[in-house]
Coordinates of C-alpha atoms and ligand atoms in Angstrom, one line a residue:
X1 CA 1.2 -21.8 -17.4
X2 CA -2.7 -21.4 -16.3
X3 CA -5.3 -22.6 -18.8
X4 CA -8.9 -21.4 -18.8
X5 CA -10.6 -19.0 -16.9
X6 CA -9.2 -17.8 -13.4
X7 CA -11.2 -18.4 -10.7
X8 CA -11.1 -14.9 -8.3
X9 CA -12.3 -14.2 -5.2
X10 CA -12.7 -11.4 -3.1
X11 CA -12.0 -11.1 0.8
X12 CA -13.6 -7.9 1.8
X13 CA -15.7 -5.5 -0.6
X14 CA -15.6 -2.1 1.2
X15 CA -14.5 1.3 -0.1
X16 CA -11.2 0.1 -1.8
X17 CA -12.6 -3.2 -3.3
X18 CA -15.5 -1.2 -4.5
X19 CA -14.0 1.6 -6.6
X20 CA -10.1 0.0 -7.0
X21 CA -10.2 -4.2 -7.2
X22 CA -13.5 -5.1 -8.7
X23 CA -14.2 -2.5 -11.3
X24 CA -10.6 -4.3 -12.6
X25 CA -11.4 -7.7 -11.9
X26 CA -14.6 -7.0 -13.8
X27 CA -12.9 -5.8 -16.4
X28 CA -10.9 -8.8 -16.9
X29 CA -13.7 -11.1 -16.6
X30 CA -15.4 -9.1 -19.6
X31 CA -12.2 -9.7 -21.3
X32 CA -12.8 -13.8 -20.5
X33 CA -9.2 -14.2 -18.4
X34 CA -11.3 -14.3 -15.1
X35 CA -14.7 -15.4 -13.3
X36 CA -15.3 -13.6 -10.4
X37 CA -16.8 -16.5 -8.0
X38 CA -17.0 -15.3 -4.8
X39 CA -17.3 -11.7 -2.8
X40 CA -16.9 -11.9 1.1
X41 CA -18.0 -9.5 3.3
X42 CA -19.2 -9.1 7.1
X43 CA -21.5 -6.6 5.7
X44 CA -24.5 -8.2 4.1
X45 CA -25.1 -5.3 1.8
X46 CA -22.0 -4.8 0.4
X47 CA -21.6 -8.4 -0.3
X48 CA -24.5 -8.6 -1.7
X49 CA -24.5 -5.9 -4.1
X50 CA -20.8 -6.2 -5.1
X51 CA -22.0 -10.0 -6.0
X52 CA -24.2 -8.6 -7.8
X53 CA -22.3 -6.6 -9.9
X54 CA -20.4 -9.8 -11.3
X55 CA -21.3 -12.2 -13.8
X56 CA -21.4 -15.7 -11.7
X57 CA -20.3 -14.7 -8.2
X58 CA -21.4 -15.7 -4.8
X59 CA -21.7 -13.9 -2.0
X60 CA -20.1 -14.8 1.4
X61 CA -20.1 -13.7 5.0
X62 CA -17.2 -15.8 6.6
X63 CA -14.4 -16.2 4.4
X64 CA -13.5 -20.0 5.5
X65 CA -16.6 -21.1 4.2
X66 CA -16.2 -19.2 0.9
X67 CA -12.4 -20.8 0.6
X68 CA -14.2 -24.9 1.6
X69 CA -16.4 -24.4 -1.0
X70 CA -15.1 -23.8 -3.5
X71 CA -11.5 -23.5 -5.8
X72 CA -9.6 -20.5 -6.2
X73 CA -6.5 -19.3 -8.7
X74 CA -6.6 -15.9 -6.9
X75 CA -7.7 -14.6 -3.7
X76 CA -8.1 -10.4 -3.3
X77 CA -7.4 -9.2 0.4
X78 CA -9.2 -5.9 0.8
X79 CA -10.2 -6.2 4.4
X80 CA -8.9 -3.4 7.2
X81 CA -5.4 -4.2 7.7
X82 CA -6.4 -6.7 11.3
X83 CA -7.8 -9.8 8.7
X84 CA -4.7 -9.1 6.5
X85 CA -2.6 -12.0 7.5
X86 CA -5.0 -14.3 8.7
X87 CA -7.0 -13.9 4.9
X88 CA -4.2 -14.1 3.2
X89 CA -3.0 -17.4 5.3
X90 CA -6.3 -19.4 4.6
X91 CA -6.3 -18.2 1.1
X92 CA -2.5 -19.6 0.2
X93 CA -4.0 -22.8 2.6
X94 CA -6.6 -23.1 0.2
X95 CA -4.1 -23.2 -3.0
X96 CA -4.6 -19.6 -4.4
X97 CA -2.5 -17.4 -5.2
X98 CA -2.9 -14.2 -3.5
X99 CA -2.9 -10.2 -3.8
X100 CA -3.7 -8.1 -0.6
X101 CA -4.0 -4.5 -0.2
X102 CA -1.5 -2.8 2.0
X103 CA 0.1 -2.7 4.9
X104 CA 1.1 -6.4 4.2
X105 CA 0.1 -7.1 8.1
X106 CA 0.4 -5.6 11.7
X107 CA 3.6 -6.6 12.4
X108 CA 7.1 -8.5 11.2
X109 CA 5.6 -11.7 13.0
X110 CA 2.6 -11.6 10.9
X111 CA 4.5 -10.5 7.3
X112 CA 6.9 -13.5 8.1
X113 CA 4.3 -16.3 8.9
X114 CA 2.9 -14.8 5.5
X115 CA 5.9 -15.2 3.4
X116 CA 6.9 -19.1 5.3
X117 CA 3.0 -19.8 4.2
X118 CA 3.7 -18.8 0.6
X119 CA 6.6 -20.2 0.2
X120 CA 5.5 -23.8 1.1
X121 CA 2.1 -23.6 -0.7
X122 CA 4.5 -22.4 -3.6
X123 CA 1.8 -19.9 -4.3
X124 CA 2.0 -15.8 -5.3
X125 CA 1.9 -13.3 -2.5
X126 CA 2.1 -9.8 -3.6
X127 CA 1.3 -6.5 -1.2
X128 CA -0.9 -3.7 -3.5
X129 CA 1.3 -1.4 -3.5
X130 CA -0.5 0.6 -6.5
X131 CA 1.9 3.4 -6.5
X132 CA 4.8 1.7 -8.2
X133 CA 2.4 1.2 -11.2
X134 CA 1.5 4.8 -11.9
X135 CA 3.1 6.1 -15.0
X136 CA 5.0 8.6 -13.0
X137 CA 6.8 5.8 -10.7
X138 CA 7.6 3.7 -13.6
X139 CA 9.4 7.1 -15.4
X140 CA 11.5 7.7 -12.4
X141 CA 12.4 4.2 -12.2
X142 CA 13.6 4.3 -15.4
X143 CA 16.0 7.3 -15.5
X144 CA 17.0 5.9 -12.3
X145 CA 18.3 2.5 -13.5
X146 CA 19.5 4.3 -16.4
X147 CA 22.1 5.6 -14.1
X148 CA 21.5 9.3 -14.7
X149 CA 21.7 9.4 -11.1
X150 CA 24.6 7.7 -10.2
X151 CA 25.2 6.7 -7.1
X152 CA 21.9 7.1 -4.6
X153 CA 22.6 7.9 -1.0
X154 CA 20.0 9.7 0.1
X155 CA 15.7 10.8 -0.2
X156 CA 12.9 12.5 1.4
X157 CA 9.5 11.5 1.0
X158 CA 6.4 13.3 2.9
X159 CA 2.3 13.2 2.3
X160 CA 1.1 15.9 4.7
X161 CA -2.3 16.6 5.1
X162 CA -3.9 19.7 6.7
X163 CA -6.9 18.3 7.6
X164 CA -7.9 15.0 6.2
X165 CA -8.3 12.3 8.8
X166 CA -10.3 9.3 7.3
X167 CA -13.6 8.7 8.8
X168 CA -15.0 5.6 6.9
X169 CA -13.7 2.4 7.8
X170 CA -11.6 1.5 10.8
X171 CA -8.1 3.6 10.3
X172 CA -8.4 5.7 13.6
X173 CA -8.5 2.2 15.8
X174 CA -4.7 0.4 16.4
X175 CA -6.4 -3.0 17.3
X176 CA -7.7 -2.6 13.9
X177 CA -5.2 -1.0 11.7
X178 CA -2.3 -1.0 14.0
X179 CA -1.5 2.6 13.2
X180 CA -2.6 5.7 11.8
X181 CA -0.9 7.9 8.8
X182 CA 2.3 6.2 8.9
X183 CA 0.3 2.6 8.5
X184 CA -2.4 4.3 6.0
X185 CA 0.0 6.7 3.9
X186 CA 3.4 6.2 5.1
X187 CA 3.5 2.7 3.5
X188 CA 3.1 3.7 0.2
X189 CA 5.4 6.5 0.2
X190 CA 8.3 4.7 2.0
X191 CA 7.7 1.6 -0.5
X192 CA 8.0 3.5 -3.5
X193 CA 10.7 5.8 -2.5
X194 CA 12.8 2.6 -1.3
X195 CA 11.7 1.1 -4.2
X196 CA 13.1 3.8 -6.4
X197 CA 16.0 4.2 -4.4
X198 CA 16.8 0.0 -5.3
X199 CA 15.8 -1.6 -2.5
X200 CA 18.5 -1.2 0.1
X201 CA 18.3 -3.1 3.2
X202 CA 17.3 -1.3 6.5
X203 CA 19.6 -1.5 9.3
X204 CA 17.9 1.1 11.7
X205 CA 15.4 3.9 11.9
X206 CA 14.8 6.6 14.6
X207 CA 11.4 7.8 14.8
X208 CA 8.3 9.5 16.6
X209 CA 4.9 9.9 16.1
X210 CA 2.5 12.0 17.6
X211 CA -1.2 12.5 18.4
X212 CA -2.6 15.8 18.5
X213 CA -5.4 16.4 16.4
X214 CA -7.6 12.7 16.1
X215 CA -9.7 12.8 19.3
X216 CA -10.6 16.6 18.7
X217 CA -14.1 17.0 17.8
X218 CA -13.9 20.7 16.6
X219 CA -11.4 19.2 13.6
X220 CA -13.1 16.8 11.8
X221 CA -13.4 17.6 7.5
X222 CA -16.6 16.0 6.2
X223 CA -14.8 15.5 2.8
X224 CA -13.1 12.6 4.5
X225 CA -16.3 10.6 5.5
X226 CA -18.5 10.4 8.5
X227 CA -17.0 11.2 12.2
X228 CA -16.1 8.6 14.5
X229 CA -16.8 9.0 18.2
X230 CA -13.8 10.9 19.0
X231 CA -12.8 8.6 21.6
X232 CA -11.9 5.9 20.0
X233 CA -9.3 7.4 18.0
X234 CA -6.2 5.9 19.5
X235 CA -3.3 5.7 16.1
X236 CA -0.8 8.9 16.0
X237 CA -2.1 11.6 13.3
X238 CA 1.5 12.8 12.6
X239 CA 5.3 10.4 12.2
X240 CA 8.6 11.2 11.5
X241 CA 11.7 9.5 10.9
X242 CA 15.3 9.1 9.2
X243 CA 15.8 5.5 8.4
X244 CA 19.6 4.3 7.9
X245 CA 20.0 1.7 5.3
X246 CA 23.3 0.0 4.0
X247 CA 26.3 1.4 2.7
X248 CA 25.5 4.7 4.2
X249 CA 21.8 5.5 2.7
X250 CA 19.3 7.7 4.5
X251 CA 15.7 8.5 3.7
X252 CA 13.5 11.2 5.4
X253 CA 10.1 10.7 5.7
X254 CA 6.9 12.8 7.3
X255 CA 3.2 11.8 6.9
X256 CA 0.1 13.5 9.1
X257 CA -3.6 13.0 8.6
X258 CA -3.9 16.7 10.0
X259 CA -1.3 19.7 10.6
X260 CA -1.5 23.3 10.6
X261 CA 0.1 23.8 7.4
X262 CA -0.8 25.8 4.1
X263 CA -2.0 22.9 1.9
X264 CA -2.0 19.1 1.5
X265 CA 1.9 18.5 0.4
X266 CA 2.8 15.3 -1.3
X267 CA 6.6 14.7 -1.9
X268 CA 9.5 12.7 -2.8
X269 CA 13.1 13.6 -3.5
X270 CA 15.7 11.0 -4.2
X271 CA 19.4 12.3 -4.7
X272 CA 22.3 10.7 -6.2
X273 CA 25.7 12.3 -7.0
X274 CA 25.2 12.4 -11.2
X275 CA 21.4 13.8 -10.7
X276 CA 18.4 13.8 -8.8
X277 CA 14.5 12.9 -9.2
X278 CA 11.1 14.0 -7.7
X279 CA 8.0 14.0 -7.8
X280 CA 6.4 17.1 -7.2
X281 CA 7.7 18.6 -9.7
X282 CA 7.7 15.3 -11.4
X283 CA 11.7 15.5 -13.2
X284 CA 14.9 14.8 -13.4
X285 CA 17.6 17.3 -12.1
X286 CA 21.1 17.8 -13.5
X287 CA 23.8 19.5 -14.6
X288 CA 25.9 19.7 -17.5
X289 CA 29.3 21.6 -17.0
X290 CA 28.3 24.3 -15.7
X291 CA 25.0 24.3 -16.8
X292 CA 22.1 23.4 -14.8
X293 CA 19.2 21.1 -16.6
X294 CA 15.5 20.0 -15.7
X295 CA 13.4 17.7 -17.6
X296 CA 10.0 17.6 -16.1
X297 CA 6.8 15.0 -17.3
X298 CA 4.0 16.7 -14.7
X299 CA 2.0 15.9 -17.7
X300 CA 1.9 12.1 -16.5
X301 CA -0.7 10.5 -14.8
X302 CA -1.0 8.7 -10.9
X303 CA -4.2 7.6 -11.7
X304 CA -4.3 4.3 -13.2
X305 CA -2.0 2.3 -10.7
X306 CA -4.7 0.1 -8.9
X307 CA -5.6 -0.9 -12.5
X308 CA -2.1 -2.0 -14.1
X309 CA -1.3 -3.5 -10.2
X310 CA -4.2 -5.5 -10.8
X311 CA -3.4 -6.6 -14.6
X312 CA -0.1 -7.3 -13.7
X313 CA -0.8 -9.5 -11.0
X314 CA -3.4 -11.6 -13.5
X315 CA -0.4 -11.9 -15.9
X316 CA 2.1 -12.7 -13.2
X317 CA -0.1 -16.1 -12.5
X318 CA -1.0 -16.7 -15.8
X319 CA 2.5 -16.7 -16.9
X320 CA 4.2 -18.0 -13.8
X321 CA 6.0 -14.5 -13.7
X322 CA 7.8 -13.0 -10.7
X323 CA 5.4 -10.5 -8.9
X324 CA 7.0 -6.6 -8.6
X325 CA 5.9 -6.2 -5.1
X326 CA 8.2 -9.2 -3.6
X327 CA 6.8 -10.1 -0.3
X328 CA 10.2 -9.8 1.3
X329 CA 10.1 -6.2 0.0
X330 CA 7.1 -5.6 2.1
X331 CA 8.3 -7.2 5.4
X332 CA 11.2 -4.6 5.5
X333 CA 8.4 -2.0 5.4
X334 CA 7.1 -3.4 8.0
X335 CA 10.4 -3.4 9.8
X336 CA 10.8 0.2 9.5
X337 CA 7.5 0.7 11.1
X338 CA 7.6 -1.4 14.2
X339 CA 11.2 0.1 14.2
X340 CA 9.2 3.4 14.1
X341 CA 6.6 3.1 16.7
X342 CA 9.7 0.7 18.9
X343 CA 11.6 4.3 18.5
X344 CA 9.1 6.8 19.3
X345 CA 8.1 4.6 22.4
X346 CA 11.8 4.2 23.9
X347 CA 13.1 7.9 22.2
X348 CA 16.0 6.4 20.8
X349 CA 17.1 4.9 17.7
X350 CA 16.5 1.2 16.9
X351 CA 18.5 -1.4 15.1
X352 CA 16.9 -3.7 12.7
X353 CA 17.2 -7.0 11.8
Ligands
NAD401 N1 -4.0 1.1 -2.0 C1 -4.7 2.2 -1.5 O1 -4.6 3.3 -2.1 C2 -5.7 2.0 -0.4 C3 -6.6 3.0 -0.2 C4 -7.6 2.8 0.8 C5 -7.5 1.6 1.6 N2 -6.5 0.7 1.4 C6 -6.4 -0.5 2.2 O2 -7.6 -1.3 1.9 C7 -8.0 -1.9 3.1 C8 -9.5 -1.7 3.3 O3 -9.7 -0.3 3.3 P1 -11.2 0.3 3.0 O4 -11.0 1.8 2.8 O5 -11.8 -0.4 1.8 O6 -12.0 0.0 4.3 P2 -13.5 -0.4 4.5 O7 -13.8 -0.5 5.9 O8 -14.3 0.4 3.6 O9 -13.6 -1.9 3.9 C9 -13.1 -3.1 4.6 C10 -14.2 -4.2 4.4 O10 -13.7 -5.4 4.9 C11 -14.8 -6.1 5.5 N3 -14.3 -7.1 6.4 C12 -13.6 -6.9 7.6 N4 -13.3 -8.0 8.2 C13 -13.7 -9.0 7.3 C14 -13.7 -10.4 7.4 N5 -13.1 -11.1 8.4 N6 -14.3 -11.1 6.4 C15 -14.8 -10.5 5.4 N7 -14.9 -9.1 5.3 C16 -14.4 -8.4 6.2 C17 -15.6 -5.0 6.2 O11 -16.9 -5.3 6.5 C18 -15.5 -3.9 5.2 O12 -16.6 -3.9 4.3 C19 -7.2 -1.4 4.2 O13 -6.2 -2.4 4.5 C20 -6.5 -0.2 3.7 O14 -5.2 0.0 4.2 C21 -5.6 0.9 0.4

């Protein structure tokens, strides 16, 4: 059990650590579970004023320096997805327990040394996966492992976007994010529908991905942020793929940064033989004899799930608790997707594990 004041630290304080980790690590320090004792960043501004914004904290441009001097209960990974492993590797060297946004890594090879590194520190490791947290994901888990549904065999997930390619941080560049919509929005929807669905094991996954809208000038939407130089853009902007999964299960999924459809389209569907769940409508679908029944909750909200993510994984160190996002959870994420890419690349269907 942890006495005192956690000490927190942050690794990276761009756009996500800015509006999504520190306002709630604030928030717990104003509570007086926390100190916040450290913000890195390579950017001197954003280091500096996210510092700022903290009771006691110091700012940091290299993040081995931060973790020599001096001692963290919890490091915060919110880097671009490149520094996710080696961040979170010095930070479980160091003796903290750590959080870090998603994807866990750029490949199995990374999410593995991750885990090996956790393991022997003996420390937490848990992937944000803030959709799992929303009040709508925890209601659908819930009538799910009530059993309503009986047996699952099968989903479709899909987060289409008509024209919403991020232009802020580093997303568009594979050295740097190894991917682009599957990596950025693919992750979460595949997590929580697998999630949902009970976390069956992946066994193999055909898949493509495609690139026809990111290095196109005439497309860019200044909602999503400032334009890159077009060149550079070098991730797919559109993947799909069924993923096989023990005893039979399938999932769909689709994700795109930009097609030519009517409107941004975020979905999931999970089907079982007793009764069925989704999410846009958010309900549960039945029948009863020969009656067909809907219970719907669209009322519930998506917006709070960086926050309890955050809470949760403060009380999961304070109370030596298990952490909901299990590492090993994230690593078969990550095998889908290199099983992905692997598929698209060769145009056949590739076995995992
Ligand atoms: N959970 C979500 O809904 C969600 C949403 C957006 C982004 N993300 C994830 O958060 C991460 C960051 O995304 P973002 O939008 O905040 O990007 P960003 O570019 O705004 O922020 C990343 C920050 O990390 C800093 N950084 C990079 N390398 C560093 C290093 N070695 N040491 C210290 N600082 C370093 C950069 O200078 C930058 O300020 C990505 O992995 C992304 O996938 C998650």
């Amino acid at each position: 059990m942890a006495k005192g004041k956690l000490r927190v630290g942050l690794i990276g304080s761009g756009d996500i650590a800015r509006t999504q980790h520190l306002p709630y690590w604030r928030e717990l320090e104003a509570e007086g579970r926390v100190q916040i004792v450290a913000v890195c960043d390579l950017i001197k501004e954003r280091r500096e004023t996210q510092a700022s914004l903290c009771a006691n904290a110091k700012p940091y441009a290299d993040y081995a320096k931060m973790l020599s001097d001096q001692d963290f209960d919890i490091i915060d990974v919110c880097t671009q997805n490149r520094f996710h492993a080696p961040a979170s590797i010095a930070g479980l060297k160091a003796g903290a327990h750590v959080l870090c946004e998603k994807p866990m890594a750029m490949s199995v090879k990374e999410c593995q040394a991750m885990i090996k590194e956790a393991k022997s520190a003996k420390k937490k490791l848990m992937v944000a996966q803030h959709m799992r947290f929303e009040e709508r994901a925890q209601k659908l888990k819930e009538v799910i492992e009530s059993g309503k549904c009986g047996e699952i065999y099968t989903a479709e997930t899909k987060w289409l976007r008509r024209r919403g390619i991020p232009g802020w941080g580093k997303f568009h560049i594979k050295k740097e994010s190894q991917g682009g919509p599957l990596i950025d929005i693919g992750v979460h929807m595949m997590d929580l529908c697998i999630w949902l669905m009970g976390c069956p094991k992946p066994t193999a996954v055909s898949g493509k991905v495609y690139c026809k809208f990111g290095d196109r000038k005439d497309l860019f939407n200044a909602d999503w942020g400032t334009p890159y130089p077009p060149a550079e853009f070098d991730v797919e902007d559109y993947a799909t793929a069924l993923v096989r999964f023990e005893k039979g299960i399938t999932m769909q999924m689709q994700v795109s940064w930009a097609a030519n459809i009517n409107a941004e389209i975020e979905d999931m569907r999970i089907l079982g033989d007793k009764g069925g769940v989704g999410i846009n409508p958010l309900g549960f679908f039945s029948s009863d004899q020969s009656t067909l029944t809907s219970a719907t909750w669209d009322w519930m909200s998506k917006e709070d799930g960086h926050r309890r993510e955050i809470h949760h994984f403060l009380e999961c160190v304070e109370k030596d608790k298990p952490v909901m996002v299990q590492p090993e959870q994230s690593l078969r994420i990550q095998q889908i997707i290199d099983g992905i890419y692997e598929s698209s690349k060769k145009n056949k269907e590739i076995v995992i594990g």
